[in-house]
Amino acid sequence: MQFVYQLRANGVTDSDVLRVMETTRREDFVSPTFKARAGEDTPLPIACGQTISQPSIVGLMTQALQVTKRCKVLEIGTGSGYQAAILAKLARRVYTIERHKPLARAASRLFQDMDFTNITVVASDGTTGMPEQSPFDRILMTAAAEDPPANLLAQLRIGGIMVLPVGQSDTVQTLLKVVKHEEGLDYHALGDVRFVPLIEGLAEDIADT
Ligand code: SAH
């Protein structure tokens, strides 16, 4: 209950988002070392030097994305898979891209164990998106870019919504909601956030085979 209280106190008010987050165990997505801290509203380290985002930020981003059961969603930055699991409970289909193969593999295995049938994990460079599955109703980036990547905006359906952190890495970034209309794009700033940077290309991981 304290978990949901924290989310509410930080502005997550959408009842569907709160319900789904209450039933998605964050401890399942972190390493044994950090399981005891999974209920805290802080980012935590995961493999490959990355982080699982702060729950209240996950909630605010999910809420801003206005996901419905009809939505086909693209996520850039699978990481632990926590955000993708939350999206998958609200959407029809989720495609999620991760540049670190070990993270993509671990998340994929986790989704299988959890009986998700509507999540596809792809190990590749998310900046190019997934043209073969486009257009997407919703796109969520969980790594920060200086600007919204043009490839991704092109793969967003008219009427679609994209949520992403923008700004220089290692400084405060702005959470941006972009709505695509026939006539162009609308931008709404949602507040300050801090994310790991979006990096082009597939990562070379030492443990990779
Ligand atoms: N959504 C994640 C948060 C992960 S942090 C979760 O719920 O746990 C951001 C992730 O974006 C990192 O795992 C990082 O490796 C990944 N990333 C950064 N640049 C990327 C790119 N160009 N393509 C795909 N993934 C990328």
Coordinates of N, CA and C in Angstrom, one line a residue, residues 10 94 111 121 191:
N10 N 3.3 11.5 -5.7 CA 4.1 12.1 -6.8 C 3.3 12.4 -8.1
V94 N 3.2 -4.8 -27.3 CA 4.3 -4.0 -27.0 C 5.6 -4.5 -27.7
F111 N 9.8 -12.3 -19.3 CA 8.4 -12.2 -19.9 C 7.8 -13.5 -20.2
V121 N 10.7 -8.5 -27.6 CA 12.0 -7.8 -27.2 C 12.9 -8.0 -28.4
G191 N 7.9 18.2 -17.0 CA 8.7 18.3 -15.8 C 10.1 17.8 -16.0

